[in-house]
Coordinates of N, CA and C in Angstrom, one line a residue:
X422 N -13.1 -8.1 -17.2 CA -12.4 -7.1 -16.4 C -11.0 -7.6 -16.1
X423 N -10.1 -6.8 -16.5 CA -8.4 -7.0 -16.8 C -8.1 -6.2 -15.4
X424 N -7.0 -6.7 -14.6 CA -6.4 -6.1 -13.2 C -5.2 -6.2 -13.3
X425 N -4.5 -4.7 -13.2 CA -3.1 -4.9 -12.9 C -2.7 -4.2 -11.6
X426 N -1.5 -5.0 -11.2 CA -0.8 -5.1 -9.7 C 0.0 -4.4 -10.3
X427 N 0.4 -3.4 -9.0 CA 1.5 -2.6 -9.1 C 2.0 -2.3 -7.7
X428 N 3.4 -3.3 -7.6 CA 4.0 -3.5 -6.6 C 5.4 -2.3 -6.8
X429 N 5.6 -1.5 -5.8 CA 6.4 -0.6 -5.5 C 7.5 -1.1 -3.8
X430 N 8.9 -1.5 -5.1 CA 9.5 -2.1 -4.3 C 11.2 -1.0 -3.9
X431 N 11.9 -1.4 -2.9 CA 13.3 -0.6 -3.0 C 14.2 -1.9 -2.2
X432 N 14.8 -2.6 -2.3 CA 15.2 -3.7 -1.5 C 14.4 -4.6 -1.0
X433 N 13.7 -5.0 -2.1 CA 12.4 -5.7 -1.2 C 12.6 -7.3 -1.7
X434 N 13.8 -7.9 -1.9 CA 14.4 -9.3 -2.7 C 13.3 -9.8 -1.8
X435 N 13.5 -10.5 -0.5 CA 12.9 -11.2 -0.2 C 11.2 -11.3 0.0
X436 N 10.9 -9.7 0.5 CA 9.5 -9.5 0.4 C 9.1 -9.9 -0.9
X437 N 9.8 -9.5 -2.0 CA 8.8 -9.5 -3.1 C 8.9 -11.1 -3.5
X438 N 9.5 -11.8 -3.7 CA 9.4 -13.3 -3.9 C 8.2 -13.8 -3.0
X439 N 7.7 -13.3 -1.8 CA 7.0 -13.6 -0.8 C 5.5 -12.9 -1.4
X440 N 5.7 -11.8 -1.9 CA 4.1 -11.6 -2.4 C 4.0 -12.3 -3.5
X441 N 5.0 -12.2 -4.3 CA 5.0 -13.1 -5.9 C 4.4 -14.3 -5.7
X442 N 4.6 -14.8 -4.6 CA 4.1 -16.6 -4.6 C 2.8 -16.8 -4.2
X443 N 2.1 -16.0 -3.5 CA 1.0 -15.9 -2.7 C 0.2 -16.3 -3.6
X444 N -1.2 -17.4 -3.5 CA -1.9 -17.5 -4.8 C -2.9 -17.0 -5.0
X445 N -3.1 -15.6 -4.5 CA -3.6 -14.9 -5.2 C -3.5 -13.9 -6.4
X446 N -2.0 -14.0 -6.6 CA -1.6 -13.9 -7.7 C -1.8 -14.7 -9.0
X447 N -2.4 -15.7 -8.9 CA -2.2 -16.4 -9.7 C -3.4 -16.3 -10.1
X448 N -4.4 -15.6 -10.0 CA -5.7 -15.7 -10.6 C -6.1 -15.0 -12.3
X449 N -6.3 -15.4 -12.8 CA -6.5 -15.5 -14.7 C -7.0 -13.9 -14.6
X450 N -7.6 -13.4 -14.0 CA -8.0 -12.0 -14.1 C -6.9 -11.0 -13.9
X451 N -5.7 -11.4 -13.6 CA -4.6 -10.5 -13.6 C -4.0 -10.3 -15.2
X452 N -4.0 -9.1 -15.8 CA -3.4 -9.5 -16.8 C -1.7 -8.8 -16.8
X453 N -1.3 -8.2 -16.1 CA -0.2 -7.8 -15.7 C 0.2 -7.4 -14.3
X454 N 1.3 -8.0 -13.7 CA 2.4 -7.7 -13.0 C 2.8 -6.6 -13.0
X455 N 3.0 -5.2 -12.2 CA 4.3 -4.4 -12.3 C 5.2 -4.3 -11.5
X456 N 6.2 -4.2 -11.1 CA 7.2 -4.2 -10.3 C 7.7 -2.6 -10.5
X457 N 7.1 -1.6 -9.7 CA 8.1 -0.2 -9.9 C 8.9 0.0 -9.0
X458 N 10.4 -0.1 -9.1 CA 11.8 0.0 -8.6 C 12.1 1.4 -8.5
X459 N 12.3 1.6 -7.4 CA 13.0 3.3 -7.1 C 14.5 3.1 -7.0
X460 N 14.8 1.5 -7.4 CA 16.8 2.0 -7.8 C 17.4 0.9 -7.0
X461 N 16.8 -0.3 -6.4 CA 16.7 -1.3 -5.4 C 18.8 -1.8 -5.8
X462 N 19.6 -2.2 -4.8 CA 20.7 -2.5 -5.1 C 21.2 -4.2 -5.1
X463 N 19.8 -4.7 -4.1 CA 20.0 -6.3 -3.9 C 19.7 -7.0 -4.7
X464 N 19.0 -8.1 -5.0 CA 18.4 -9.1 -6.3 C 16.7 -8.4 -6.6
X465 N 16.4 -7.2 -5.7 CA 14.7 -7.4 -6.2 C 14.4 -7.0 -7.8
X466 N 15.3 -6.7 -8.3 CA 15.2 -6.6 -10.2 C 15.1 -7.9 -10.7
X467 N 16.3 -8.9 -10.3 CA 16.3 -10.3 -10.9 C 15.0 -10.7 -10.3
X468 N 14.5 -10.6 -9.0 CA 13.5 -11.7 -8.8 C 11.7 -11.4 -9.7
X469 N 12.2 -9.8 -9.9 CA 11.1 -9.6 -10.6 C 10.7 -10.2 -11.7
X470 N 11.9 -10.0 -12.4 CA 12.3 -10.6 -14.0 C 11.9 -11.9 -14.0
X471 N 12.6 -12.8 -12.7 CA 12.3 -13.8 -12.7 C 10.7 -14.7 -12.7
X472 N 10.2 -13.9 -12.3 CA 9.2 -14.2 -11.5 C 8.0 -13.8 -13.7
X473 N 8.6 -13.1 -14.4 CA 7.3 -12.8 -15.5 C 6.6 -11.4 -15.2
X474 N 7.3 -10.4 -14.6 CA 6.8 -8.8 -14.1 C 7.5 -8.0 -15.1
X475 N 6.8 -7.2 -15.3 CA 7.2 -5.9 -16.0 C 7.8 -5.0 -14.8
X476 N 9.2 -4.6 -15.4 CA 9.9 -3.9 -14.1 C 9.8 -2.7 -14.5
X477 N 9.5 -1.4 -13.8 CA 9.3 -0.6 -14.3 C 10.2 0.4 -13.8
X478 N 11.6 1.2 -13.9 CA 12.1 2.1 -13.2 C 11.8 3.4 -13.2
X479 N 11.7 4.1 -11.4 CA 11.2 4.6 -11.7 C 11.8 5.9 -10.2
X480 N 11.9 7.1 -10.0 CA 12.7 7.9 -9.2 C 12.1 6.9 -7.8
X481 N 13.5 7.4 -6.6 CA 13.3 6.5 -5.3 C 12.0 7.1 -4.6
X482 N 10.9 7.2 -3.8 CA 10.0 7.4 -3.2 C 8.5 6.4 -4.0
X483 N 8.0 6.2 -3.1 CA 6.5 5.4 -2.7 C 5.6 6.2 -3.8
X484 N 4.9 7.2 -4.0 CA 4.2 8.0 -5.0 C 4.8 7.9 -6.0
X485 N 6.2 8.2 -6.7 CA 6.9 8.7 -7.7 C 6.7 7.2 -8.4
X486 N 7.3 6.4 -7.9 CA 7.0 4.8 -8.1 C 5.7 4.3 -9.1
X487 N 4.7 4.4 -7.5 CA 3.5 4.0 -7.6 C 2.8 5.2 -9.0
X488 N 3.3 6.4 -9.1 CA 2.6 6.8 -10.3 C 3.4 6.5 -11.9
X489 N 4.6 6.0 -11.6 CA 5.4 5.3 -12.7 C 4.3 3.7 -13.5
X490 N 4.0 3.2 -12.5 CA 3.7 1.7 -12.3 C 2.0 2.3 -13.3
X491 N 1.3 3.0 -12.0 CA 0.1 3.1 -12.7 C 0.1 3.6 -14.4
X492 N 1.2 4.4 -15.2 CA 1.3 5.3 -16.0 C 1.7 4.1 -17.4
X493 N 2.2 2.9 -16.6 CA 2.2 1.8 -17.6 C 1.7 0.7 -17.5
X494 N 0.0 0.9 -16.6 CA -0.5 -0.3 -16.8 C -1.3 0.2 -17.6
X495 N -1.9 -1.5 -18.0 CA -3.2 -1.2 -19.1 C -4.3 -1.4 -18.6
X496 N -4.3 -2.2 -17.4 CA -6.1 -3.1 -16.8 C -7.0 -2.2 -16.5
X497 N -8.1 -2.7 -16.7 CA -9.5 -1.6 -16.2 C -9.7 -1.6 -15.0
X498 N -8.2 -2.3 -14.1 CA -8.2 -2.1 -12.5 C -7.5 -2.0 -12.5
X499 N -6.7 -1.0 -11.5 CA -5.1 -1.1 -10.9 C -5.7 -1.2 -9.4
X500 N -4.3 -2.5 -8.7 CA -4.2 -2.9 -7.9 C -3.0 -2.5 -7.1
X501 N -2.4 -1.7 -6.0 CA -1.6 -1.1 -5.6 C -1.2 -2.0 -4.6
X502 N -0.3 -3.1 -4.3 CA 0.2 -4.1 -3.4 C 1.2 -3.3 -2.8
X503 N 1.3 -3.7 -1.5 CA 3.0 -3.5 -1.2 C 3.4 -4.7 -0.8
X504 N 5.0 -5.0 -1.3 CA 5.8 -6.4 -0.8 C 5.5 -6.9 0.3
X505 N 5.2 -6.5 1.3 CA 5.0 -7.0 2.9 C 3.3 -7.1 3.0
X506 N 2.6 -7.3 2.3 CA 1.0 -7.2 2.2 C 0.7 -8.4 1.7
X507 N -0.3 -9.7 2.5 CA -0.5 -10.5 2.0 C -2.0 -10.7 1.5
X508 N -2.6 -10.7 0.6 CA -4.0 -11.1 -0.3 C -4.6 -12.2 0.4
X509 N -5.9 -12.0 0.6 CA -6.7 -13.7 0.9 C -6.8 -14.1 -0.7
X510 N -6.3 -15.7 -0.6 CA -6.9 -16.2 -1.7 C -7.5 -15.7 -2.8
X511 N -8.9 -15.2 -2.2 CA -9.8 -14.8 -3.7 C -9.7 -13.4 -3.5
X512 N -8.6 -12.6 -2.8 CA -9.0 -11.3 -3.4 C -9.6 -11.3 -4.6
X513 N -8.9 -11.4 -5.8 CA -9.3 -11.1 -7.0 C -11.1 -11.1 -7.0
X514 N -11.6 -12.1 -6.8 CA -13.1 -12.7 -7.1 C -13.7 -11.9 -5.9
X515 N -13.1 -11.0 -4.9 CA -14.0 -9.8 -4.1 C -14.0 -8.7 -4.9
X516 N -12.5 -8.4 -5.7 CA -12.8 -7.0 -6.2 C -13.9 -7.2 -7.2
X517 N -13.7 -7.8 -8.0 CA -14.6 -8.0 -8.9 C -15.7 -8.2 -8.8
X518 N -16.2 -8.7 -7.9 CA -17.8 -8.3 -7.4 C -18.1 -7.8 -6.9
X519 N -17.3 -7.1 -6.2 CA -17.8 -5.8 -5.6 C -17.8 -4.1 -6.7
X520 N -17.1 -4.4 -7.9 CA -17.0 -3.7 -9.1 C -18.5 -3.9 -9.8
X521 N -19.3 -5.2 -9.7 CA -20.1 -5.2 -10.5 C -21.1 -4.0 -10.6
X522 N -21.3 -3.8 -9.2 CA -21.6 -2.5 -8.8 C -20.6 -1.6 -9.5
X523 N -22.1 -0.5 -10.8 CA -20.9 0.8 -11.3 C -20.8 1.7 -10.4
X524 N -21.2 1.2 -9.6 CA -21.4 3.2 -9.0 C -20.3 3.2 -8.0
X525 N -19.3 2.1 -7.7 CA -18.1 1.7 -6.7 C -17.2 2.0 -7.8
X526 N -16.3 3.1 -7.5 CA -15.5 3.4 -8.2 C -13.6 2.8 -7.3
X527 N -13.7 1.6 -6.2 CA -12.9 1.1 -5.5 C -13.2 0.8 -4.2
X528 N -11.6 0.2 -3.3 CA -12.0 0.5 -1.9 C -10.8 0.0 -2.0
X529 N -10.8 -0.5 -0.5 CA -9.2 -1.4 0.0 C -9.7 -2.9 0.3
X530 N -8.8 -3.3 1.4 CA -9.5 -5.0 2.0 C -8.8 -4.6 3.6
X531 N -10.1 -4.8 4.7 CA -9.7 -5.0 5.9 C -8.2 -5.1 6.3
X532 N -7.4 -5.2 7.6 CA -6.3 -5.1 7.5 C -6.0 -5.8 8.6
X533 N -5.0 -6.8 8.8 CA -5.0 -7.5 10.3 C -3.2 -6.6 10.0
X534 N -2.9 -6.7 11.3 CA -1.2 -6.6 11.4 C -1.0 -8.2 12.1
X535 N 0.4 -8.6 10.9 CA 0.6 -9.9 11.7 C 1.9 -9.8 13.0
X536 N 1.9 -10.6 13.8 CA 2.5 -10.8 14.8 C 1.6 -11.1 16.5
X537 N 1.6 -11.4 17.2 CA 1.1 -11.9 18.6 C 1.3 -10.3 19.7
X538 N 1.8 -9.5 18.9 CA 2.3 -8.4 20.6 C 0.7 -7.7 20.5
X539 N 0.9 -7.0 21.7 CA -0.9 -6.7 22.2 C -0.5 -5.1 20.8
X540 N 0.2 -4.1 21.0 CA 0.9 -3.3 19.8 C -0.1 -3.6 18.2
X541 N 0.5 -4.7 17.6 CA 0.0 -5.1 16.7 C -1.3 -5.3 16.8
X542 N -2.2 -5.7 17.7 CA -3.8 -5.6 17.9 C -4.4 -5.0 17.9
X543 N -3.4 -3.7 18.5 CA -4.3 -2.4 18.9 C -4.7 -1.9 17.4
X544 N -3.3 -2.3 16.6 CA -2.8 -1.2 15.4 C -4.4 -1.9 14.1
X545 N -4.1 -3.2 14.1 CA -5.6 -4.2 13.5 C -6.9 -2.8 14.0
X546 N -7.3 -3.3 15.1 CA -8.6 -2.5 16.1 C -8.4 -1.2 15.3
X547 N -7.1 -0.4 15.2 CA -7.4 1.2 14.7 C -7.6 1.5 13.8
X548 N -6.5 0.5 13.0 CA -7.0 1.1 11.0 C -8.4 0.5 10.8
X549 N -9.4 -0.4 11.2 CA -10.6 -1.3 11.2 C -11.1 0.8 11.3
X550 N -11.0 1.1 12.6 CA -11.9 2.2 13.0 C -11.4 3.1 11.7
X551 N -10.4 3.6 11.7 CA -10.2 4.8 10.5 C -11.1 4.7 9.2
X552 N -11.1 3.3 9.1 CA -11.8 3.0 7.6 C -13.5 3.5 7.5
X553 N -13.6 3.2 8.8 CA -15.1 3.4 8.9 C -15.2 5.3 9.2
X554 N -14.3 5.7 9.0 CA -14.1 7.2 9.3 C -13.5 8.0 7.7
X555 N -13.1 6.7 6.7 CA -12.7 6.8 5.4 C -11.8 7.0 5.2
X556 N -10.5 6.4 6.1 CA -9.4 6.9 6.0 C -8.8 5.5 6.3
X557 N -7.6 5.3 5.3 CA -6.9 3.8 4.4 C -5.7 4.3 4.0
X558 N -4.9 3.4 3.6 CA -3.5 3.6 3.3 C -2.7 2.6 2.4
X559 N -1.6 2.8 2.1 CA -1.5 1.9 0.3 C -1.4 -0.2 1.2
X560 N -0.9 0.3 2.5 CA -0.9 -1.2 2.7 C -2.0 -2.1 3.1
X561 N -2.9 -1.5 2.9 CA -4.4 -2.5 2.7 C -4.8 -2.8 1.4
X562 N -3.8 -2.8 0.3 CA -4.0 -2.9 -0.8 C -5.5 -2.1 -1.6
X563 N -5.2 -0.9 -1.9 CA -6.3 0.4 -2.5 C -5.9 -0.5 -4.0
X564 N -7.8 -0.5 -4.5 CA -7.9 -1.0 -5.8 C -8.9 0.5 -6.1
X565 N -8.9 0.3 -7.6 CA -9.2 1.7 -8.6 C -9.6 1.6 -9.9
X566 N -10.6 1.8 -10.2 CA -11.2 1.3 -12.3 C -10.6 2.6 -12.0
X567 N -9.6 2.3 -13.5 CA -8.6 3.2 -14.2 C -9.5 4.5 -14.9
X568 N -10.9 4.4 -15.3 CA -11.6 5.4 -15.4 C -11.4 6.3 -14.5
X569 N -11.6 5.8 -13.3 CA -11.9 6.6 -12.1 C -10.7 7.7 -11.4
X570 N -9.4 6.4 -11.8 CA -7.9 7.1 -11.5 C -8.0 7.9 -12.0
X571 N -7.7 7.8 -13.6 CA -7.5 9.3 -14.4 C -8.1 10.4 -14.0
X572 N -9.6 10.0 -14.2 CA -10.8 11.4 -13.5 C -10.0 12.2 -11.9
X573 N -9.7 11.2 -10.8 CA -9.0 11.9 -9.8 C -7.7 12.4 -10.0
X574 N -7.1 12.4 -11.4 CA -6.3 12.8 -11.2 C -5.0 12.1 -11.0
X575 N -5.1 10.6 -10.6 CA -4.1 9.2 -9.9 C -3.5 10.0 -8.8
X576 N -2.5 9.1 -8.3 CA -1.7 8.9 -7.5 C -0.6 10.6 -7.7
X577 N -0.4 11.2 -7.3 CA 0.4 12.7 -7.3 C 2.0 11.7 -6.8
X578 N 3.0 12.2 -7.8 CA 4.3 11.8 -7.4 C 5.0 12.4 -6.3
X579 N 4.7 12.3 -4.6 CA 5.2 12.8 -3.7 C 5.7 11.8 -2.8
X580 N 7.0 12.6 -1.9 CA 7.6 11.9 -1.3 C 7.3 11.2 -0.1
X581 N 6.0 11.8 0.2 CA 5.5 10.8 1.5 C 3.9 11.1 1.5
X582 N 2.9 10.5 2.0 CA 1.7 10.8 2.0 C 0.5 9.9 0.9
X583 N 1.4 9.9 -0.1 CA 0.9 9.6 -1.5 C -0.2 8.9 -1.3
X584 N -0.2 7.8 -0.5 CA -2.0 7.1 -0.4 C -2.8 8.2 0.0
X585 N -2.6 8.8 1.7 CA -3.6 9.9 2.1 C -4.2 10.7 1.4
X586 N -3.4 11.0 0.3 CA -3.7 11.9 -0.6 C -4.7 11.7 -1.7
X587 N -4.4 10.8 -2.2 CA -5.3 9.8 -2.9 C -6.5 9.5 -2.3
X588 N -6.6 8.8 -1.1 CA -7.5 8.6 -0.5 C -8.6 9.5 -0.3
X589 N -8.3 10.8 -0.4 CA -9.0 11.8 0.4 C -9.8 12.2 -1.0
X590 N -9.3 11.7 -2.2 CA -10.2 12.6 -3.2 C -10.9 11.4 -3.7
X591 N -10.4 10.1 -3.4 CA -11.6 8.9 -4.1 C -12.6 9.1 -2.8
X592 N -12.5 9.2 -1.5 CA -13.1 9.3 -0.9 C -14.4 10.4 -0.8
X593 N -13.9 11.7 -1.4 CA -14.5 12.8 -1.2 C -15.6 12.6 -2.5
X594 N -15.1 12.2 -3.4 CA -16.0 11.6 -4.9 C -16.3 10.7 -5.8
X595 N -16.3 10.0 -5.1 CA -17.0 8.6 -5.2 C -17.3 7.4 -4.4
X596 N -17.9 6.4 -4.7 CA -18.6 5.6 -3.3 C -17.1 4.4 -3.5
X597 N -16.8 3.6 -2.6 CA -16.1 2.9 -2.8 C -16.6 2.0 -1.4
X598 N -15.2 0.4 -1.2 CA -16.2 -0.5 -0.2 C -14.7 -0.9 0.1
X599 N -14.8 -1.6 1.3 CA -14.1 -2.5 2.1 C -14.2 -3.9 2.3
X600 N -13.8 -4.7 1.9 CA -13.0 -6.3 1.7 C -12.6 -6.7 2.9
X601 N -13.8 -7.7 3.1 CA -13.3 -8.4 4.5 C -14.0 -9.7 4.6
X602 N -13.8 -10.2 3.4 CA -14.6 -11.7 3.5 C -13.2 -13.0 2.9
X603 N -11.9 -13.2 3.2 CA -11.3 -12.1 4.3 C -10.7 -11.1 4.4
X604 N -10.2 -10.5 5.1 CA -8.9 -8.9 4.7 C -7.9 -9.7 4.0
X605 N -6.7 -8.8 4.7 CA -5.6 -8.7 3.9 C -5.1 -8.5 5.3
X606 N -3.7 -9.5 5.3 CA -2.4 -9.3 6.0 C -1.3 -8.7 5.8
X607 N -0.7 -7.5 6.5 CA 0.7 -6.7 6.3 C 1.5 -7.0 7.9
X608 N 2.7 -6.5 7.1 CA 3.8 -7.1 8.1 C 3.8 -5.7 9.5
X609 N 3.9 -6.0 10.4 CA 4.4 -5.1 11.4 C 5.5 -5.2 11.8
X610 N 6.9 -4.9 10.4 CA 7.9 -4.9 11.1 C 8.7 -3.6 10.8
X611 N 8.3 -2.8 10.4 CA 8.3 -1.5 10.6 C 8.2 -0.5 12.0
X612 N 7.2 -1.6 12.4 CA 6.8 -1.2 13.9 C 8.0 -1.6 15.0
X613 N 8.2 -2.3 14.4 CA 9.5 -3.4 15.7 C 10.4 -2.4 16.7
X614 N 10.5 -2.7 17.8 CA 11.4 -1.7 18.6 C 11.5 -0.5 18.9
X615 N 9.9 0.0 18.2 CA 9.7 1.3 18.3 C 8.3 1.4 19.7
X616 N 8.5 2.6 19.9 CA 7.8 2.9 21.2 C 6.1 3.3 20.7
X617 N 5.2 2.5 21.1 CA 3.9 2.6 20.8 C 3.5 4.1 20.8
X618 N 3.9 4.7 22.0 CA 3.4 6.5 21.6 C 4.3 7.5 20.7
X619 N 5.8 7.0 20.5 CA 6.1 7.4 19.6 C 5.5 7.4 18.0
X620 N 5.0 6.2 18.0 CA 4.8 5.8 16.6 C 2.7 6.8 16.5
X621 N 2.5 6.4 17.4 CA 1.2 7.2 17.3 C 1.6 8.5 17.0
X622 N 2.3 9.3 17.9 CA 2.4 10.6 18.0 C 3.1 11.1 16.6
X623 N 4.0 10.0 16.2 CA 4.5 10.5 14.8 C 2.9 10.5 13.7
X624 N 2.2 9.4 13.4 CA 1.1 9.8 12.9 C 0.5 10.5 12.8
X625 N 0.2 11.4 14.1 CA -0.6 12.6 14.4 C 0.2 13.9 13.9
X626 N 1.5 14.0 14.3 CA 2.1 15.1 13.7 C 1.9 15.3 12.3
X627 N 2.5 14.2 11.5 CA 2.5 14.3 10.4 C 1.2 14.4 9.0
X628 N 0.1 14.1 9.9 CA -1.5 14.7 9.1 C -1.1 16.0 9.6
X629 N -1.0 16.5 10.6 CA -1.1 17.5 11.1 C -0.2 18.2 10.1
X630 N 0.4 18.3 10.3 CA 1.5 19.2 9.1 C 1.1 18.9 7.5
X631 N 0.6 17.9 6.9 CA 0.1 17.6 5.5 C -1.1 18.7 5.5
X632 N -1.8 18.5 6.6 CA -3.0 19.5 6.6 C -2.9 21.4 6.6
X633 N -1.5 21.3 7.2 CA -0.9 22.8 6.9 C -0.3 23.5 5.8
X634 N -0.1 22.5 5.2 CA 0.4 22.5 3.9 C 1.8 22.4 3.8
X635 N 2.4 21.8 5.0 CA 3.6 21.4 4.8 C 4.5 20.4 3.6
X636 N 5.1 20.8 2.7 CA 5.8 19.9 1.4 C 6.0 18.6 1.9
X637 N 5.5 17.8 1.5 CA 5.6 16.1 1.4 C 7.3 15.8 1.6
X638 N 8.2 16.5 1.0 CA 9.8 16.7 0.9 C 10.3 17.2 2.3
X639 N 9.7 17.6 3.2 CA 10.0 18.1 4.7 C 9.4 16.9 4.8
X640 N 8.1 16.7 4.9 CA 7.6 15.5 5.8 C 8.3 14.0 5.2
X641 N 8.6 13.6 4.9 CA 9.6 12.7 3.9 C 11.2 13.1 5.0
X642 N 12.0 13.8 5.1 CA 12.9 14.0 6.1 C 12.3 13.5 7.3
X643 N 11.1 14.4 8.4 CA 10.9 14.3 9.1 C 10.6 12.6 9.7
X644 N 9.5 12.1 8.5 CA 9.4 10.7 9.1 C 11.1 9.7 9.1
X645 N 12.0 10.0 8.1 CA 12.8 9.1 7.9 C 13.6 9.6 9.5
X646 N 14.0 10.5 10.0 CA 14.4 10.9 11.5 C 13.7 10.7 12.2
X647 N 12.8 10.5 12.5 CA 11.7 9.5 13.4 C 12.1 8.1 13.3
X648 N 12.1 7.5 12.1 CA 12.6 6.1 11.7 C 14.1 5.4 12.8
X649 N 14.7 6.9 12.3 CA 16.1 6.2 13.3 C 16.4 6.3 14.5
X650 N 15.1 7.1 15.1 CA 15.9 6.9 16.4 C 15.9 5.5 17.4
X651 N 16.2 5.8 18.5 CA 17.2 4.4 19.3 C 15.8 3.3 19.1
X652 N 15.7 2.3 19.2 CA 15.1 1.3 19.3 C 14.5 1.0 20.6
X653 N 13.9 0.2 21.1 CA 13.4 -0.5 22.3 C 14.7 -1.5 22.7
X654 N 15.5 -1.0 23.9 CA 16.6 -2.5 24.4 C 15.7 -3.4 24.7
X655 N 16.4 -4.8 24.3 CA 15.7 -5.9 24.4 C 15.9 -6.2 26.0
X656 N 14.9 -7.0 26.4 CA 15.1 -7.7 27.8 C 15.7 -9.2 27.8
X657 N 16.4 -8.8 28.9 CA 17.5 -9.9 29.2 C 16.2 -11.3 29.7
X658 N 16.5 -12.1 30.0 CA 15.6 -13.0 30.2 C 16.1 -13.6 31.7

């Protein structure tokens, strides 16, 4: 059983030298690297290159990418990383036994958020709950036998949503499992200086409008204007 990673990067120089090294990468069952680039301006091309990845270009958004990457792998697994997502050790040696099982057509791996604020705890405690409700997202690292991609259809090239979306139809038709011997670490710094009920309430809106049938291309504006507003002022000490 052949696994390829397919990291979807846009300025990610530093993150991605940081997943690149992790050694779970390094396990003999990888048989390809992808790197799909939505157009990055810093070194994340050279570090790809550097590193032995197939760089794949491919239009700027998260789906458009991620369905570039999957469209040029070859493994009987595709593995969906993001730069800021870190692997336990033997990922590899969980998916694959948890594949031995045919009737598991995937899953993700548990999810801690790293950092000490009580924020980042809650956020661990909630995606834990969602999962057990069947609902995951590309940064718990979603694995897939490439049979199964094609049959669903893969990854749809949209500007925002593209895991949920995904999610909703491996979930709806077929059995899949969750990886927690151990999870998987992603960064919470996306979260940084943002207001805990903002950031909730943005999540809610935005299923909420996916569910309306609102265009991925409005919701895609809408989160990036959410993104910028004012930050949390730091406290003086």
């Amino acid at each position: 059983m052949k696994i390829s990673i397919i990291i979807p990067t846009l300025n990610e120089a530093d993150g991605l030298r940081y997943v690149l090294q992790q050694p779970a990468l390094k396990d003999h069952r990888i048989c390809e690297i992808l790197v799909a680039d939505g157009g990055s301006t810093d070194r994340t091309a050279d570090i790809a290159l550097a590193y032995g990845t197939r760089l794949v270009h491919a239009p700027r958004g998260r789906g458009q990418q991620l369905a570039a990457g999957a469209g040029g792998a070859s493994g009987d697994v595709l593995l969906f990383l993001h730069a800021d997502t870190r692997l336990p050790d033997n990922a590899l040696k969980q998916i694959v036994a948890s594949l031995a099982d045919d009737r598991v057509a995937g899953g993700n791996f548990a999810l801690t958020f790293d950092g000490d604020t009580g924020f980042a705890g809650w956020l661990t405690g909630y995606y834990r709950w969602l999962r057990r409700k069947g609902f995951y997202y590309g940064d718990s690292a979603i694995f897939v036998r490439r049979t199964d991609y094609d049959a669903l259809g893969g990854i749809r090239p949209i500007s925002l949503m593209e895991d949920y979306d995904f999610v909703r139809r491996i979930e709806a038709g077929c059995r899949t499992v969750c990886l927690d011997a151990p999870g998987a670490i992603t960064s919470s710094r996306r979260f940084a200086g943002r207001r805990p009920w903002r950031i909730f309430g943005q999540w809610v809106l935005l299923h909420m409008l996916f569910h309306l049938g609102v265009s991925p291309d409005r919701l895609a504006r809408l989160y990036r204007s959410e993104e910028h507003q004012p930050v949390i002022p730091s406290q003086a000490s």
